[in-house]
CSV table of N, CA and C in Angstrom, one decimal:
chain,number,residue,atom,x,y,z
A,1,UNK,N,256.9,-27.3,321.9
A,1,UNK,CA,257.0,-26.1,321.2
A,1,UNK,C,255.6,-25.4,321.2
A,2,UNK,N,255.7,-24.1,321.4
A,2,UNK,CA,254.4,-23.3,321.4
A,2,UNK,C,253.9,-23.1,320.0
A,3,UNK,N,252.6,-22.8,319.9
A,3,UNK,CA,252.0,-22.5,318.6
A,3,UNK,C,252.4,-21.2,318.1
A,4,UNK,N,252.5,-21.1,316.7
A,4,UNK,CA,252.8,-19.8,316.1
A,4,UNK,C,251.7,-18.8,316.3
A,5,UNK,N,250.4,-19.3,316.4
A,5,UNK,CA,249.3,-18.4,316.5
A,5,UNK,C,248.3,-19.0,317.5
A,6,UNK,N,248.0,-18.3,318.5
A,6,UNK,CA,247.0,-18.7,319.5
A,6,UNK,C,245.9,-17.6,319.6
A,7,UNK,N,244.7,-18.1,319.6
A,7,UNK,CA,243.5,-17.2,319.6
A,7,UNK,C,242.6,-17.6,320.8
A,8,UNK,N,242.4,-16.7,321.7
A,8,UNK,CA,241.5,-17.0,322.9
A,8,UNK,C,242.0,-18.3,323.6
A,9,UNK,N,243.3,-18.5,323.6
A,9,UNK,CA,243.9,-19.6,324.3
A,9,UNK,C,243.9,-20.9,323.5
A,10,UNK,N,243.4,-20.9,322.3
A,10,UNK,CA,243.3,-22.0,321.4
A,10,UNK,C,244.4,-22.0,320.4
A,11,UNK,N,245.2,-23.0,320.3
A,11,UNK,CA,246.3,-23.1,319.3
A,11,UNK,C,245.7,-23.4,317.9
A,12,UNK,N,246.0,-22.5,316.9
A,12,UNK,CA,245.5,-22.8,315.6
A,12,UNK,C,246.6,-23.5,314.8
A,13,UNK,N,246.2,-24.2,313.7
A,13,UNK,CA,247.2,-24.9,312.9
A,13,UNK,C,248.2,-23.8,312.3
A,14,UNK,N,249.5,-24.3,312.1
A,14,UNK,CA,250.5,-23.4,311.6
A,14,UNK,C,250.1,-23.0,310.2
A,15,UNK,N,250.1,-21.7,309.9
A,15,UNK,CA,249.7,-21.2,308.6
A,15,UNK,C,250.8,-21.5,307.5
A,16,UNK,N,250.3,-21.5,306.3
A,16,UNK,CA,251.2,-21.6,305.1
A,16,UNK,C,252.0,-20.3,304.9
A,17,UNK,N,252.9,-20.4,303.9
A,17,UNK,CA,253.7,-19.2,303.7
A,17,UNK,C,252.8,-18.1,303.1
A,18,UNK,N,253.3,-16.9,303.1
A,18,UNK,CA,252.6,-15.7,302.5
A,18,UNK,C,252.1,-14.7,303.5
A,19,UNK,N,252.3,-15.0,304.8
A,19,UNK,CA,251.8,-14.1,305.8
A,19,UNK,C,252.5,-12.7,305.7
A,20,UNK,N,251.7,-11.7,305.7
A,20,UNK,CA,252.2,-10.3,305.7
A,20,UNK,C,252.0,-9.7,307.1
A,21,UNK,N,253.0,-9.3,307.8
A,21,UNK,CA,252.9,-8.6,309.1
A,21,UNK,C,253.0,-7.1,308.8
A,22,UNK,N,251.9,-6.4,309.1
A,22,UNK,CA,251.9,-5.0,308.8
A,22,UNK,C,251.8,-4.2,310.1
A,23,UNK,N,252.7,-3.2,310.2
A,23,UNK,CA,252.7,-2.2,311.3
A,23,UNK,C,252.0,-0.9,310.7
A,24,UNK,N,251.1,-0.4,311.5
A,24,UNK,CA,250.3,0.8,311.0
A,24,UNK,C,250.3,1.8,312.1
A,25,UNK,N,250.6,3.1,311.7
A,25,UNK,CA,250.5,4.2,312.7
A,25,UNK,C,249.3,5.1,312.3
A,26,UNK,N,248.5,5.5,313.2
A,26,UNK,CA,247.5,6.5,313.0
A,26,UNK,C,248.1,7.9,313.2
A,27,UNK,N,247.8,8.8,312.3
A,27,UNK,CA,248.4,10.1,312.3
A,27,UNK,C,247.4,11.2,312.2
A,28,UNK,N,247.5,12.2,313.0
A,28,UNK,CA,246.7,13.4,313.0
A,28,UNK,C,247.6,14.4,312.2
A,29,UNK,N,247.2,14.7,310.9
A,29,UNK,CA,248.1,15.5,310.1
A,29,UNK,C,247.3,16.6,309.4
A,30,UNK,N,248.1,17.5,308.9
A,30,UNK,CA,247.6,18.6,308.1
A,30,UNK,C,248.8,19.4,307.5
A,31,UNK,N,248.6,20.5,307.0
A,31,UNK,CA,249.7,21.3,306.4
A,31,UNK,C,249.7,22.7,307.0
A,32,UNK,N,250.8,23.3,307.2
A,32,UNK,CA,250.9,24.6,307.7
A,32,UNK,C,250.9,25.6,306.5
A,33,UNK,N,251.1,26.9,306.8
A,33,UNK,CA,251.0,28.0,305.8
A,33,UNK,C,252.0,27.8,304.7
A,34,UNK,N,253.1,27.1,305.0
A,34,UNK,CA,254.1,26.9,304.0
A,34,UNK,C,253.9,25.6,303.2
A,35,UNK,N,252.8,25.0,303.4
A,35,UNK,CA,252.4,23.7,302.8
A,35,UNK,C,253.3,22.5,303.2
A,36,UNK,N,253.9,22.7,304.4
A,36,UNK,CA,254.7,21.6,305.0
A,36,UNK,C,253.7,20.7,305.8
A,37,UNK,N,254.0,19.4,305.7
A,37,UNK,CA,253.2,18.4,306.5
A,37,UNK,C,253.5,18.6,308.0
A,38,UNK,N,252.5,18.8,308.7
A,38,UNK,CA,252.6,18.8,310.2
A,38,UNK,C,251.8,17.6,310.7
A,39,UNK,N,252.5,16.6,311.3
A,39,UNK,CA,251.9,15.4,311.7
A,39,UNK,C,252.3,15.0,313.1
A,40,UNK,N,251.4,14.3,313.8
A,40,UNK,CA,251.6,13.8,315.1
A,40,UNK,C,251.0,12.3,315.1
A,41,UNK,N,251.8,11.4,315.6
A,41,UNK,CA,251.4,10.0,315.8
A,41,UNK,C,250.3,10.0,316.9
A,42,UNK,N,249.2,9.3,316.6
A,42,UNK,CA,248.1,9.2,317.6
A,42,UNK,C,248.1,7.7,318.0
A,43,UNK,N,248.2,7.5,319.3
A,43,UNK,CA,248.1,6.2,319.9
A,43,UNK,C,249.3,5.3,319.6
A,44,UNK,N,249.1,4.0,319.6
A,44,UNK,CA,250.3,3.1,319.5
A,44,UNK,C,250.3,2.6,318.0
A,45,UNK,N,251.4,2.0,317.7
A,45,UNK,CA,251.5,1.3,316.4
A,45,UNK,C,250.7,0.0,316.4
A,46,UNK,N,249.8,-0.1,315.5
A,46,UNK,CA,248.9,-1.3,315.4
A,46,UNK,C,249.5,-2.3,314.5
A,47,UNK,N,249.1,-3.6,314.8
A,47,UNK,CA,249.6,-4.7,314.1
A,47,UNK,C,248.5,-5.4,313.3
A,48,UNK,N,248.8,-5.8,312.1
A,48,UNK,CA,247.8,-6.6,311.3
A,48,UNK,C,248.5,-7.8,310.7
A,49,UNK,N,247.9,-8.9,310.9
A,49,UNK,CA,248.4,-10.2,310.3
A,49,UNK,C,247.5,-10.3,309.0
A,50,UNK,N,248.2,-9.9,307.9
A,50,UNK,CA,247.5,-9.9,306.6
A,50,UNK,C,247.8,-11.2,305.8
A,51,UNK,N,246.7,-11.7,305.2
A,51,UNK,CA,246.9,-12.9,304.4
A,51,UNK,C,247.3,-14.1,305.2
A,52,UNK,N,246.7,-14.3,306.4
A,52,UNK,CA,247.0,-15.5,307.2
A,52,UNK,C,246.3,-16.6,306.5
A,53,UNK,N,247.0,-17.6,306.0
A,53,UNK,CA,246.5,-18.5,305.0
A,53,UNK,C,246.9,-19.9,305.3
A,54,UNK,N,246.0,-20.9,305.1
A,54,UNK,CA,246.3,-22.3,305.2
A,54,UNK,C,245.9,-22.9,303.8
A,55,UNK,N,246.9,-23.6,303.2
A,55,UNK,CA,246.8,-24.1,301.9
A,55,UNK,C,245.7,-25.2,301.8
A,56,UNK,N,245.6,-26.0,302.9
A,56,UNK,CA,244.6,-27.1,302.9
A,56,UNK,C,244.3,-27.5,304.4
A,57,UNK,N,243.0,-27.6,304.6
A,57,UNK,CA,242.5,-27.9,306.0
A,57,UNK,C,241.3,-28.9,305.9
A,58,UNK,N,241.2,-29.7,307.0
A,58,UNK,CA,240.0,-30.5,307.1
A,58,UNK,C,238.9,-29.7,307.5
A,59,UNK,N,237.6,-30.2,307.4
A,59,UNK,CA,236.5,-29.4,307.8
A,59,UNK,C,236.5,-29.0,309.3
A,60,UNK,N,237.1,-29.9,310.1
A,60,UNK,CA,237.2,-29.7,311.6
A,60,UNK,C,238.2,-28.6,311.9
A,61,UNK,N,239.3,-28.6,311.2
A,61,UNK,CA,240.3,-27.5,311.3
A,61,UNK,C,239.8,-26.2,310.9
A,62,UNK,N,239.1,-26.1,309.8
A,62,UNK,CA,238.5,-24.8,309.3
A,62,UNK,C,237.4,-24.4,310.2
A,63,UNK,N,236.6,-25.3,310.8
A,63,UNK,CA,235.6,-25.0,311.7
A,63,UNK,C,236.2,-24.4,313.0
A,64,UNK,N,237.3,-24.9,313.5
A,64,UNK,CA,238.0,-24.4,314.6
A,64,UNK,C,238.4,-22.9,314.4
A,65,UNK,N,239.0,-22.7,313.2
A,65,UNK,CA,239.5,-21.3,312.9
A,65,UNK,C,238.3,-20.4,312.8
A,66,UNK,N,237.2,-20.8,312.2
A,66,UNK,CA,236.0,-19.9,312.0
A,66,UNK,C,235.4,-19.7,313.4
A,67,UNK,N,235.3,-20.7,314.2
A,67,UNK,CA,234.6,-20.6,315.5
A,67,UNK,C,235.3,-19.7,316.5
A,68,UNK,N,236.6,-19.7,316.5
A,68,UNK,CA,237.3,-18.8,317.5
A,68,UNK,C,237.0,-17.4,317.2
A,69,UNK,N,236.6,-17.0,316.0
A,69,UNK,CA,236.3,-15.6,315.7
A,69,UNK,C,234.7,-15.3,315.8
A,70,UNK,N,234.0,-16.3,316.3
A,70,UNK,CA,232.5,-16.1,316.3
A,70,UNK,C,232.0,-14.9,317.1
A,71,UNK,N,232.7,-14.6,318.2
A,71,UNK,CA,232.4,-13.4,319.0
A,71,UNK,C,233.1,-12.2,318.6
A,72,UNK,N,233.7,-12.2,317.4
A,72,UNK,CA,234.4,-11.1,316.7
A,72,UNK,C,235.7,-10.6,317.4
A,73,UNK,N,235.6,-10.1,318.6
A,73,UNK,CA,236.8,-9.6,319.3
A,73,UNK,C,237.5,-10.8,320.0
A,74,UNK,N,238.8,-10.9,319.8
A,74,UNK,CA,239.6,-12.0,320.4
A,74,UNK,C,240.8,-11.5,321.0
A,75,UNK,N,241.5,-12.3,321.8
A,75,UNK,CA,242.8,-12.0,322.3
A,75,UNK,C,243.7,-13.0,321.6
A,76,UNK,N,244.6,-12.5,320.8
A,76,UNK,CA,245.5,-13.3,320.0
A,76,UNK,C,246.9,-13.1,320.5
A,77,UNK,N,247.6,-14.2,320.6
A,77,UNK,CA,249.0,-14.2,321.0
A,77,UNK,C,249.8,-14.3,319.6
A,78,UNK,N,250.4,-13.2,319.3
A,78,UNK,CA,251.1,-13.0,318.0
A,78,UNK,C,252.5,-12.5,318.2
A,79,UNK,N,253.3,-12.7,317.2
A,79,UNK,CA,254.7,-12.2,317.2
A,79,UNK,C,254.7,-10.7,316.7
A,80,UNK,N,255.3,-9.9,317.5
A,80,UNK,CA,255.3,-8.4,317.2
A,80,UNK,C,256.7,-8.1,316.9
A,81,UNK,N,257.0,-7.6,315.6
A,81,UNK,CA,258.4,-7.3,315.2
A,81,UNK,C,258.9,-6.1,316.0
A,82,UNK,N,258.1,-5.2,316.5
A,82,UNK,CA,258.6,-4.1,317.3
A,82,UNK,C,259.2,-4.5,318.7
A,83,UNK,N,258.6,-5.6,319.2
A,83,UNK,CA,259.1,-6.1,320.5
A,83,UNK,C,260.0,-7.3,320.3
A,84,UNK,N,260.1,-7.9,319.1
A,84,UNK,CA,260.9,-9.0,318.7
A,84,UNK,C,260.5,-10.2,319.7
A,85,UNK,N,259.2,-10.3,319.9
A,85,UNK,CA,258.7,-11.3,320.8
A,85,UNK,C,257.2,-11.5,320.6
A,86,UNK,N,256.6,-12.5,321.2
A,86,UNK,CA,255.2,-12.7,321.2
A,86,UNK,C,254.5,-11.8,322.2
A,87,UNK,N,253.3,-11.4,321.9
A,87,UNK,CA,252.5,-10.6,322.9
A,87,UNK,C,251.0,-11.0,322.6
A,88,UNK,N,250.2,-10.8,323.7
A,88,UNK,CA,248.8,-11.0,323.5
A,88,UNK,C,248.1,-9.7,323.4
A,89,UNK,N,247.3,-9.5,322.3
A,89,UNK,CA,246.6,-8.2,322.0
A,89,UNK,C,245.2,-8.5,321.6
A,90,UNK,N,244.3,-7.5,321.8
A,90,UNK,CA,242.9,-7.6,321.4
A,90,UNK,C,242.9,-7.3,319.9
A,91,UNK,N,242.3,-8.3,319.1
A,91,UNK,CA,242.2,-8.2,317.7
A,91,UNK,C,240.8,-8.5,317.2
A,92,UNK,N,240.6,-8.3,315.9
A,92,UNK,CA,239.3,-8.7,315.3
A,92,UNK,C,239.6,-9.2,313.9
A,93,UNK,N,238.8,-10.1,313.4
A,93,UNK,CA,239.0,-10.7,312.1
A,93,UNK,C,238.4,-9.9,310.9
A,94,UNK,N,239.1,-10.1,309.8
A,94,UNK,CA,238.4,-9.7,308.5
A,94,UNK,C,237.6,-10.8,308.0
A,95,UNK,N,237.3,-10.8,306.7
A,95,UNK,CA,236.5,-11.9,306.1
A,95,UNK,C,237.3,-13.2,306.3
A,96,UNK,N,236.6,-14.3,306.5
A,96,UNK,CA,237.1,-15.6,306.5
A,96,UNK,C,236.7,-16.3,305.2
A,97,UNK,N,237.7,-16.7,304.4
A,97,UNK,CA,237.3,-17.3,303.1
A,97,UNK,C,238.0,-18.7,302.9
A,98,UNK,N,237.3,-19.6,302.2
A,98,UNK,CA,237.9,-20.9,301.9
A,98,UNK,C,237.2,-21.4,300.7
A,99,UNK,N,237.9,-22.3,300.0
A,99,UNK,CA,237.3,-22.9,298.8
A,99,UNK,C,237.1,-24.4,299.1
A,100,UNK,N,235.9,-24.9,298.9
A,100,UNK,CA,235.6,-26.3,299.1
A,100,UNK,C,236.5,-27.1,298.2
A,101,UNK,N,237.2,-28.1,298.7
A,101,UNK,CA,238.1,-28.9,297.9
A,101,UNK,C,237.6,-30.3,297.7
A,102,UNK,N,237.0,-30.9,298.7
A,102,UNK,CA,236.5,-32.3,298.6
A,102,UNK,C,235.2,-32.4,299.4
A,103,UNK,N,234.3,-33.3,298.9
A,103,UNK,CA,233.0,-33.5,299.6
A,103,UNK,C,233.0,-34.8,300.3
A,104,UNK,N,232.1,-34.9,301.3
A,104,UNK,CA,231.9,-36.2,302.0
A,104,UNK,C,231.2,-37.2,301.0
A,105,UNK,N,231.1,-38.4,301.4
A,105,UNK,CA,230.4,-39.4,300.5
A,105,UNK,C,229.0,-39.0,300.1
A,106,UNK,N,228.3,-38.2,300.9
A,106,UNK,CA,227.0,-37.8,300.6
A,106,UNK,C,226.9,-36.8,299.4
A,107,UNK,N,228.1,-36.3,299.0
A,107,UNK,CA,228.2,-35.4,297.9
A,107,UNK,C,227.7,-34.0,298.2
A,108,UNK,N,227.4,-33.7,299.4
A,108,UNK,CA,226.8,-32.4,299.8
A,108,UNK,C,227.7,-31.7,300.9
A,109,UNK,N,228.2,-32.4,301.8
A,109,UNK,CA,228.9,-31.9,302.9
A,109,UNK,C,230.4,-31.7,302.6
A,110,UNK,N,231.0,-30.5,302.8
A,110,UNK,CA,232.4,-30.3,302.6
A,110,UNK,C,233.2,-31.2,303.6
A,111,UNK,N,234.3,-31.8,303.0
A,111,UNK,CA,235.2,-32.6,303.8
A,111,UNK,C,236.5,-31.9,304.0
A,112,UNK,N,237.0,-31.3,303.0
A,112,UNK,CA,238.3,-30.5,303.0
A,112,UNK,C,238.2,-29.2,302.3
A,113,UNK,N,239.0,-28.3,302.7
A,113,UNK,CA,239.0,-26.9,302.2
A,113,UNK,C,240.4,-26.6,301.7
A,114,UNK,N,240.6,-25.7,300.7
A,114,UNK,CA,241.9,-25.2,300.3
A,114,UNK,C,241.8,-23.7,300.3
A,115,UNK,N,243.0,-23.1,300.3
A,115,UNK,CA,243.2,-21.7,300.3
A,115,UNK,C,242.3,-21.0,301.3
A,116,UNK,N,242.4,-21.4,302.5
A,116,UNK,CA,241.7,-20.8,303.7
A,116,UNK,C,242.4,-19.5,304.1
A,117,UNK,N,241.7,-18.4,304.3
A,117,UNK,CA,242.3,-17.2,304.7
A,117,UNK,C,241.5,-16.4,305.7
A,118,UNK,N,242.3,-15.6,306.5
A,118,UNK,CA,241.7,-14.6,307.4
A,118,UNK,C,242.8,-13.6,307.7
A,119,UNK,N,242.3,-12.3,307.8
A,119,UNK,CA,243.2,-11.3,308.3
A,119,UNK,C,242.8,-11.0,309.7
A,120,UNK,N,243.8,-10.7,310.6
A,120,UNK,CA,243.4,-10.3,312.0
A,120,UNK,C,244.1,-9.0,312.2
A,121,UNK,N,243.3,-8.0,312.8
A,121,UNK,CA,243.7,-6.7,312.9
A,121,UNK,C,243.7,-6.2,314.4
A,122,UNK,N,244.7,-5.5,314.8
A,122,UNK,CA,244.8,-5.0,316.2
A,122,UNK,C,243.7,-4.0,316.4
A,123,UNK,N,243.1,-4.1,317.6
A,123,UNK,CA,242.0,-3.1,317.9
A,123,UNK,C,242.6,-1.8,318.4
A,124,UNK,N,243.9,-1.7,318.6
A,124,UNK,CA,244.5,-0.5,319.0
A,124,UNK,C,244.4,-0.1,320.5
A,125,UNK,N,243.9,-1.0,321.3
A,125,UNK,CA,243.8,-0.8,322.7
A,125,UNK,C,245.1,-0.9,323.4
A,126,UNK,N,245.4,0.1,324.2
A,126,UNK,CA,246.7,0.1,324.9
A,126,UNK,C,246.6,-0.6,326.2
């Protein structure tokens, strides 16, 4: 079975529930003399994976997720509801956040994390 999310060819752990898939259109708009909205879609519909979340991860799993975004721009294989299929698109991450859940025996080094999150956003490149 293929991974639900692949970034730069690396399969990431399956996320927890709560993922929001957002479709966003850029619009060049204004109003005419009758105050009617005159709008034109600009470019393609962009995709955002909002609240991509893992309830609990080991430090190695969280490190993998953080490290795939180290160079900022990535190629992510994601499911696109407009195509009803997976596609590979250039994306970038939002903030990566996690809460330390458990420490190693040394009492200093994180061992596990909870509520790990990242948003990934379509760069809009056609």
